[in-house]
C-alpha positions as semicolon CSV with decimal commas, in nm:
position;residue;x (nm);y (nm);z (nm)
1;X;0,415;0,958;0,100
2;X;0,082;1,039;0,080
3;X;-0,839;1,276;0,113
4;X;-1,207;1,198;0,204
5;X;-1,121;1,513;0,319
6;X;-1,203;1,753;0,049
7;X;-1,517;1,750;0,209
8;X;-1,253;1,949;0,307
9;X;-0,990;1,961;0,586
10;X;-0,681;2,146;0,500
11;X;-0,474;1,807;0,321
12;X;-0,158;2,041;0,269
13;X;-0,001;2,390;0,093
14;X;-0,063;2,209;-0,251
15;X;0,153;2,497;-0,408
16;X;0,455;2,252;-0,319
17;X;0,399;2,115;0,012
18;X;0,181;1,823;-0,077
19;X;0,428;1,529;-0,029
20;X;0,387;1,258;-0,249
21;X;0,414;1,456;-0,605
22;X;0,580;1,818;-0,543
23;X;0,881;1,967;-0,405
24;X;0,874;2,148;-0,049
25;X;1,138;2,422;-0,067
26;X;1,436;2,384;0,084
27;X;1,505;2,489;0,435
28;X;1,745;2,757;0,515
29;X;2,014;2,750;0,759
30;X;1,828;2,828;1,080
31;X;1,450;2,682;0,958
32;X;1,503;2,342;1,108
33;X;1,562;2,498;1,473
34;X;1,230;2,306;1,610
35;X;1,392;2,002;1,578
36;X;1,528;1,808;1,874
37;X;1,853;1,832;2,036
38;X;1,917;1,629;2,266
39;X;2,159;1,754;2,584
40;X;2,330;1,447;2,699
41;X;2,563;1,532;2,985
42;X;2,919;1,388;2,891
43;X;3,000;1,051;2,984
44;X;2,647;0,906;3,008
45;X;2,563;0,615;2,837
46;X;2,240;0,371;2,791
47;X;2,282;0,047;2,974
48;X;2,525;-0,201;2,741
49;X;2,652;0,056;2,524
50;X;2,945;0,125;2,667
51;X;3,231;0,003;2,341
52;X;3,391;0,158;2,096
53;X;3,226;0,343;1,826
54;X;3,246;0,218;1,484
55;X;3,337;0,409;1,197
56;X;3,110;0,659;1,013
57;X;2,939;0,509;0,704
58;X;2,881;0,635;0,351
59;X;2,528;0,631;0,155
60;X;2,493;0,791;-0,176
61;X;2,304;1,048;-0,062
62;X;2,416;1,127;0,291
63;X;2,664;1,023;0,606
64;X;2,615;0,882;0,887
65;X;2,752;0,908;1,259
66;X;2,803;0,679;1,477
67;X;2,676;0,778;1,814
68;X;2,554;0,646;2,161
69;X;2,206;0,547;2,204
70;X;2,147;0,870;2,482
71;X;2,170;1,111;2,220
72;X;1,824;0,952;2,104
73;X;1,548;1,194;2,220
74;X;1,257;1,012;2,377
75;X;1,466;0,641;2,343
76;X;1,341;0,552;2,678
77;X;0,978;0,692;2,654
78;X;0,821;0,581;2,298
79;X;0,592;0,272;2,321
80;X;0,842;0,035;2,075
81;X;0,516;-0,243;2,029
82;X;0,384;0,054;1,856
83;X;0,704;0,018;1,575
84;X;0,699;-0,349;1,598
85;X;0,367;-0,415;1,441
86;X;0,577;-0,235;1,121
87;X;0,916;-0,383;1,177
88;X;0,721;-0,747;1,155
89;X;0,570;-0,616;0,791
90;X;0,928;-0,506;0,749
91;X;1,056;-0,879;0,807
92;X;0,807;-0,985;0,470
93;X;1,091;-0,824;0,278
94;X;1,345;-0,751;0,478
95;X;1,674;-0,551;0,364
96;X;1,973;-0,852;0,332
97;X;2,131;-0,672;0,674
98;X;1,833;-0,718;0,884
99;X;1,763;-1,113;0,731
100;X;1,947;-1,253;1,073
101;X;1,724;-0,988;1,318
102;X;1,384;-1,093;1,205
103;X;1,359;-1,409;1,402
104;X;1,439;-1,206;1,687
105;X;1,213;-0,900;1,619
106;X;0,923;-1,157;1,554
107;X;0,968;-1,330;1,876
108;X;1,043;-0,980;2,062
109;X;0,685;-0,860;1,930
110;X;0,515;-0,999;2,304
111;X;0,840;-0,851;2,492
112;X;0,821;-0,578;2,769
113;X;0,927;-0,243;2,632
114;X;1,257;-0,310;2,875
115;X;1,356;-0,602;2,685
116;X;1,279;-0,451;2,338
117;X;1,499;-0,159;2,426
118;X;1,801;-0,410;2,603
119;X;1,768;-0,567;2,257
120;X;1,820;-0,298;2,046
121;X;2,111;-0,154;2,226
122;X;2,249;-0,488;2,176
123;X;2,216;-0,542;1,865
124;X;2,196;-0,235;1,633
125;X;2,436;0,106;1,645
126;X;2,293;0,416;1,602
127;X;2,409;0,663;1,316
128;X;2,290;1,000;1,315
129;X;2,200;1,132;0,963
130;X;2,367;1,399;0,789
131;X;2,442;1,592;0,466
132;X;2,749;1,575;0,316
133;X;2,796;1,976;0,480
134;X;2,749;1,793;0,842
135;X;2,388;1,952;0,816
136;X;2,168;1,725;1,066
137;X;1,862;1,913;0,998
138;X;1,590;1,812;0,794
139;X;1,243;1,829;0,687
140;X;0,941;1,635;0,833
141;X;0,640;1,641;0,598
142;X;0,339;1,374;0,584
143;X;0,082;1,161;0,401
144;X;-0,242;0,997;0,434
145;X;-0,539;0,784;0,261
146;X;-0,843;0,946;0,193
147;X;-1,192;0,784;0,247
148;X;-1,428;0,855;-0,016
149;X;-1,780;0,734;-0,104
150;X;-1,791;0,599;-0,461
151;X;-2,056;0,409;-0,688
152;X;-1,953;0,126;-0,894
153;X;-2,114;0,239;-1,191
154;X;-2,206;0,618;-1,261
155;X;-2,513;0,772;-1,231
156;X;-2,688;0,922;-0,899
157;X;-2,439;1,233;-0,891
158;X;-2,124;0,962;-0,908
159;X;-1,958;1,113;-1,256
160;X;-1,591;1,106;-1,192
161;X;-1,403;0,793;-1,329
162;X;-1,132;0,585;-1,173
163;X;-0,952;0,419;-1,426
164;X;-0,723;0,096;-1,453
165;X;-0,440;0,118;-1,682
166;X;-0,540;0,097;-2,015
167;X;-0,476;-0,214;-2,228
168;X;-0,252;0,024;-2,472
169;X;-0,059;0,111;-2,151
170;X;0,321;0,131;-2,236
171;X;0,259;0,145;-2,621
172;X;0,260;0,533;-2,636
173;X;0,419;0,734;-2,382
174;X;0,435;0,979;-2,225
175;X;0,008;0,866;-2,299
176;X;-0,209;1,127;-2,311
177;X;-0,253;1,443;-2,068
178;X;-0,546;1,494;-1,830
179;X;-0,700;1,705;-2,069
180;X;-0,726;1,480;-2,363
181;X;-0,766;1,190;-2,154
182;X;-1,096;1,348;-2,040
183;X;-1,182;1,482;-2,385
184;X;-1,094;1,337;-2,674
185;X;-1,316;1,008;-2,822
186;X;-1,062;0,801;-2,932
187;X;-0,874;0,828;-2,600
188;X;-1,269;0,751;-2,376
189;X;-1,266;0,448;-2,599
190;X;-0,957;0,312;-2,539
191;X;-1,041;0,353;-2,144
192;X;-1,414;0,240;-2,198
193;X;-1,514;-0,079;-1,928
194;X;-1,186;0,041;-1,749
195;X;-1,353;0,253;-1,454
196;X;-1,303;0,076;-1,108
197;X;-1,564;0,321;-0,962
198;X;-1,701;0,640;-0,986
199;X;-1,671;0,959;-0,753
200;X;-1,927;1,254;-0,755
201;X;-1,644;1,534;-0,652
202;X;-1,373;1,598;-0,958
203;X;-1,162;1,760;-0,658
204;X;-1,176;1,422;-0,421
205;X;-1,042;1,224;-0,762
206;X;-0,770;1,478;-0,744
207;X;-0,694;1,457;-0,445
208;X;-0,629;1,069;-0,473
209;X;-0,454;1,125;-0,786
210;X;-0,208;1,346;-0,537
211;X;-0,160;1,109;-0,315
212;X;-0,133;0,806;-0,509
213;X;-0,425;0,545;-0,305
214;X;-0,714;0,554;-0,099
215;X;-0,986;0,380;0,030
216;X;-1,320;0,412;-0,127
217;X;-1,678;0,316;0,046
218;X;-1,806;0,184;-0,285
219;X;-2,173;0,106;-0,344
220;X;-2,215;-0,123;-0,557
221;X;-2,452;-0,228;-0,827
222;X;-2,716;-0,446;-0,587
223;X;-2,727;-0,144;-0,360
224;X;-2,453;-0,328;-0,084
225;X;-2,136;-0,111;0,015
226;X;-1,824;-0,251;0,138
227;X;-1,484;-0,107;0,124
228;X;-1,193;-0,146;-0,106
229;X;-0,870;0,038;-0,170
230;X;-0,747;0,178;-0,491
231;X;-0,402;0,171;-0,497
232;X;-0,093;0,355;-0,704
233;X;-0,065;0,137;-1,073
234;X;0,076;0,395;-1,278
235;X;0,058;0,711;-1,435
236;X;0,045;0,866;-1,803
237;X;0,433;1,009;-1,757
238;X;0,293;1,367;-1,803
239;X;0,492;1,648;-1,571
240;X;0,324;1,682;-1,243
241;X;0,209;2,069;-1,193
242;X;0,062;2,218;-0,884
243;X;-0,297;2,324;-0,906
244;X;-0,231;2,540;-0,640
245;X;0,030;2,717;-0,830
246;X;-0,148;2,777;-1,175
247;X;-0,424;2,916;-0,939
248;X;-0,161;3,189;-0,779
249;X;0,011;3,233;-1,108
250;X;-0,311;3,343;-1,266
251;X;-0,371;3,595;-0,981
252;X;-0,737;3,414;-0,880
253;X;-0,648;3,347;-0,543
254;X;-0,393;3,412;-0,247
255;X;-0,544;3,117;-0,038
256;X;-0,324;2,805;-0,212
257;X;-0,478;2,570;0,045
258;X;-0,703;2,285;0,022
259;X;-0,973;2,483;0,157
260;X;-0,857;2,818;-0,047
261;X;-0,907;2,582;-0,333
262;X;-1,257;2,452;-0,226
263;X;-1,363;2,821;-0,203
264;X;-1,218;2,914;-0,512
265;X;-1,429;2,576;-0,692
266;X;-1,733;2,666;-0,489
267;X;-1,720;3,043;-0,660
268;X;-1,601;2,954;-0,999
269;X;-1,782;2,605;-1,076
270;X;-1,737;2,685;-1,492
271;X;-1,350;2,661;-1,455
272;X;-1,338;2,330;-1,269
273;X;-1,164;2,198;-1,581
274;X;-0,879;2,451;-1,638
275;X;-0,831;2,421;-1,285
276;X;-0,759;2,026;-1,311
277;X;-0,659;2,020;-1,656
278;X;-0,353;2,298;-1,532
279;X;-0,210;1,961;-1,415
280;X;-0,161;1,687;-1,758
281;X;-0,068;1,415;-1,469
282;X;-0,303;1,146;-1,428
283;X;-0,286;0,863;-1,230
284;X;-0,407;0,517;-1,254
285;X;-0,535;0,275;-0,991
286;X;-0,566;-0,109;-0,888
287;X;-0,829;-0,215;-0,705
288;X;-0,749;-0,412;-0,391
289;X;-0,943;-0,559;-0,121
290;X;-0,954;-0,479;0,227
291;X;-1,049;-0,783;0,466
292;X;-1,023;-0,719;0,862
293;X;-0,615;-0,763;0,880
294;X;-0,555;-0,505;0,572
295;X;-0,808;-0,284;0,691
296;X;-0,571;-0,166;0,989
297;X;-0,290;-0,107;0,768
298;X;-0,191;0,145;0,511
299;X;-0,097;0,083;0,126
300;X;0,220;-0,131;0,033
301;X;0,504;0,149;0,066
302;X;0,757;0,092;-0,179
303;X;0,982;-0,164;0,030
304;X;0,680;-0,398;-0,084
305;X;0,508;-0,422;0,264
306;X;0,197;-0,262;0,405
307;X;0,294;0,102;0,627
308;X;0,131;0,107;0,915
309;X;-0,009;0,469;1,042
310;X;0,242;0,667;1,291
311;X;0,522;0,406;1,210
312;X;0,602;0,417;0,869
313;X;0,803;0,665;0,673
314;X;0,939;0,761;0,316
315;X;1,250;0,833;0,283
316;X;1,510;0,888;0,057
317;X;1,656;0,574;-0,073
318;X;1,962;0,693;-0,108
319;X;1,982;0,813;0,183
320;X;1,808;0,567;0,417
321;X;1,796;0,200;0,258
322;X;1,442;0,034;0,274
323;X;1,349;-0,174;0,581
324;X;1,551;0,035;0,794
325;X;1,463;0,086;1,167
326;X;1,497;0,478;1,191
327;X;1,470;0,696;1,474
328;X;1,296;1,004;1,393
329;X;1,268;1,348;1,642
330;X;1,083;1,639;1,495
331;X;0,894;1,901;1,731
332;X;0,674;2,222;1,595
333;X;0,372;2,390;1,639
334;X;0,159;2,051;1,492
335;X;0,307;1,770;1,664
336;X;0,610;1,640;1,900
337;X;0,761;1,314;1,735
338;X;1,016;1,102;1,935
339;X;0,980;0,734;1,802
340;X;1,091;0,423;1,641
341;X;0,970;0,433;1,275
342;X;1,036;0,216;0,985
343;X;1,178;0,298;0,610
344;X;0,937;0,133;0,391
345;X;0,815;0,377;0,144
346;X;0,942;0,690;-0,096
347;X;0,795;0,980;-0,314
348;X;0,923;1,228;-0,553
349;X;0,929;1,476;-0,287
350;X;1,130;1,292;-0,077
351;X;1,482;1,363;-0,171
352;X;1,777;1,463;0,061
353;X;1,983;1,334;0,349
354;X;1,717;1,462;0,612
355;X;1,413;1,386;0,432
356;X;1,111;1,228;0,564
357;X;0,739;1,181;0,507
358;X;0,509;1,045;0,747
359;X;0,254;0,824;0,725
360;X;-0,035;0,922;0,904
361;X;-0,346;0,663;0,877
362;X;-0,693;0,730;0,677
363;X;-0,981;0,937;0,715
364;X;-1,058;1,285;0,809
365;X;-0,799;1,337;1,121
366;X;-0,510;1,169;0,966
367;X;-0,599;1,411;0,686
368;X;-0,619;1,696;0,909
369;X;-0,244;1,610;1,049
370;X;-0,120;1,531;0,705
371;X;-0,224;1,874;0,595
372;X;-0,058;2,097;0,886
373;X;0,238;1,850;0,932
374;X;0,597;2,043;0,812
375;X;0,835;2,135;1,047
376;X;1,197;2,054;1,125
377;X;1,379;1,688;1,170
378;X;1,632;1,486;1,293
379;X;1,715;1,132;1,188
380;X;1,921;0,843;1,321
381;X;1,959;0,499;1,144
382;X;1,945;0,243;1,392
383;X;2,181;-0,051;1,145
384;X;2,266;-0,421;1,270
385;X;2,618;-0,383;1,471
């Protein structure tokens, strides 16, 4: 879902909890008890949502409800323009139900909240997400970009390559591990002149090799810096393995946090290597630009359109289509969520009925509430009537 930050906030539990390339455990009956209920008295209903209720709909992975738009915590508080800016990326590639809406939703972008809301009512039907038990509650988890610093060619302290996909890409896989990518000759020349920039902390690499992209403050070779992203291109179809867990495994630390990790580095610099090489996944990057407009949006989710912080989420796919509006109400001891959000993006954490991971922004506090964000969740599709 999904880093500048290992100068070093706490990103997530990366024994399992980080939530673009492990697996959270799964809640127990009772876990998800933070999340929203909603106590609509009977008989109340929005404004204009006063018909019959359709009947409930099937997706691979999960059912959904029809219900009225009061049992939506929050519908008549959250600032919708918010959502809009990433329904409007949504309407780039829209899903073939919402095709008719986007003329609407791109002419509804200078509405009043009122109207938005009068609008939605009219035209969608909310479905409340469940498992296949008639389990409603979920799990709420989120991502972020990192900002690091980074040369454009090493040197200076800047030692740490980010590589393109090599040219023999897709001629050997699963390609080589981490370890041998990093050791062995014949594998350095095959990646030689492929380096997109070069980072001075092995740990902030891994970190972006976690969560998939970033943005880097690059320096480059005339001594100007500007800033770029490197985003997700592929990786060398090695297992993904948890750091965090090879570290408790091998009894060297209790602490499987970002910052139990920092202090375990900071004490044990010699095994920086069989620390990272624990993990034989290894990511590779494209290098995109960032002008003004891209610069205050996220990474193209998988739906094929730029996320946009607070408003996008990953989902399960077969659960939740791409490019659908969702409303999403999660409360814990981090944050209270009761807001329009968007589908637009998935990770292989994010499987299940009630699944969701949260896009948070870039930098150091979108970091900060990436790493503490996992607590319980409700979800309703919001799907064209």
């Amino acid at each position: 879902m999904k880093f500048a930050l290992l100068r070093f906030a706490a990103t997530a539990l990366i024994v399992g909890t980080l939530a673009a390339c492990s697996t959270p455990p799964a809640p127990r009956p009772g876990d998800m008890g933070s999340a929203p209920r909603p106590t609509v008295p009977a008989g109340t209903a929005w404004p204009g949502d006063t018909g019959p209720l359709p009947p409930p709909l099937a997706q691979p992975k999960s059912r959904w409800i029809p219900v009225r738009w009061a049992e939506l915590p929050g519908f008549s508080e959250d600032a919708l323009h918010e959502a809009w800016n990433a329904w409007i990326k949504g309407c780039e590639r829209p899903a073939p139900p919402f095709t008719a809406l986007c003329g609407d939703v791109r002419r509804l972008s200078i509405a009043t909240p009122e109207e938005q809301r009068a609008w939605m009512v009219a035209r969608l039907q909310p479905y409340r997400v469940e498992a296949f038990d008639g389990s409603a509650d979920g799990l709420l988890t989120a991502y972020y970009e990192p900002l690091i610093d980074a040369a454009r060619q090493p040197g200076n302290g800047f030692a740490v390559p980010l590589y393109r996909l090599p040219a023999s890409y897709g001629a050997r896989k699963p390609w080589y591990t981490r370890q041998q990518i990093d050791t062995l000759p014949e594998v350095q020349a095959a990646l030689a002149g492929r380096a997109i920039a070069w980072l001075s902390d092995p740990v902030d690499a891994m970190v972006l090799h976690i969560q998939g992209s970033g943005r880097l403050r690059i320096t480059e070779a005339d001594g100007s810096v500007r800033l770029v992203r490197v985003a997700f291109a592929g990786t060398n179809d090695q297992p993904y393995q948890s750091v965090g867990r090879w570290l408790l495994d091998q009894g060297l630390t209790r602490d499987a946090t970002w910052p139990g990790i920092k202090a375990w580095i900071a004490a044990n610099p010699q095994r920086v290597n069989e620390l990272l090489w624990s993990n034989p996944r290894y990511v590779f990057f494209r290098e995109e630009p960032l002008d003004a407009l891209d610069a205050g949006f996220g990474p193209r989710g998988a739906q094929g359109v730029a996320l946009t912080p607070g408003r996008s989420i990953a989902v399960d796919r077969l659960s939740i289509p791409y490019g659908t509006p969702v409303w999403l109400a999660s409360s814990g001891p981090q944050v209270q969520l009761n807001r329009l959000v968007l589908a637009q993006d998935t990770g292989s954490a994010i499987l299940g009925a009630v699944r969701a991971d949260y896009f948070t922004g870039w930098g150091t506090e979108a970091g900060e509430l990436a790493g503490r964000l996992k607590q319980g969740l409700r979800l309703w599709a919001l799907w064209p009537r």
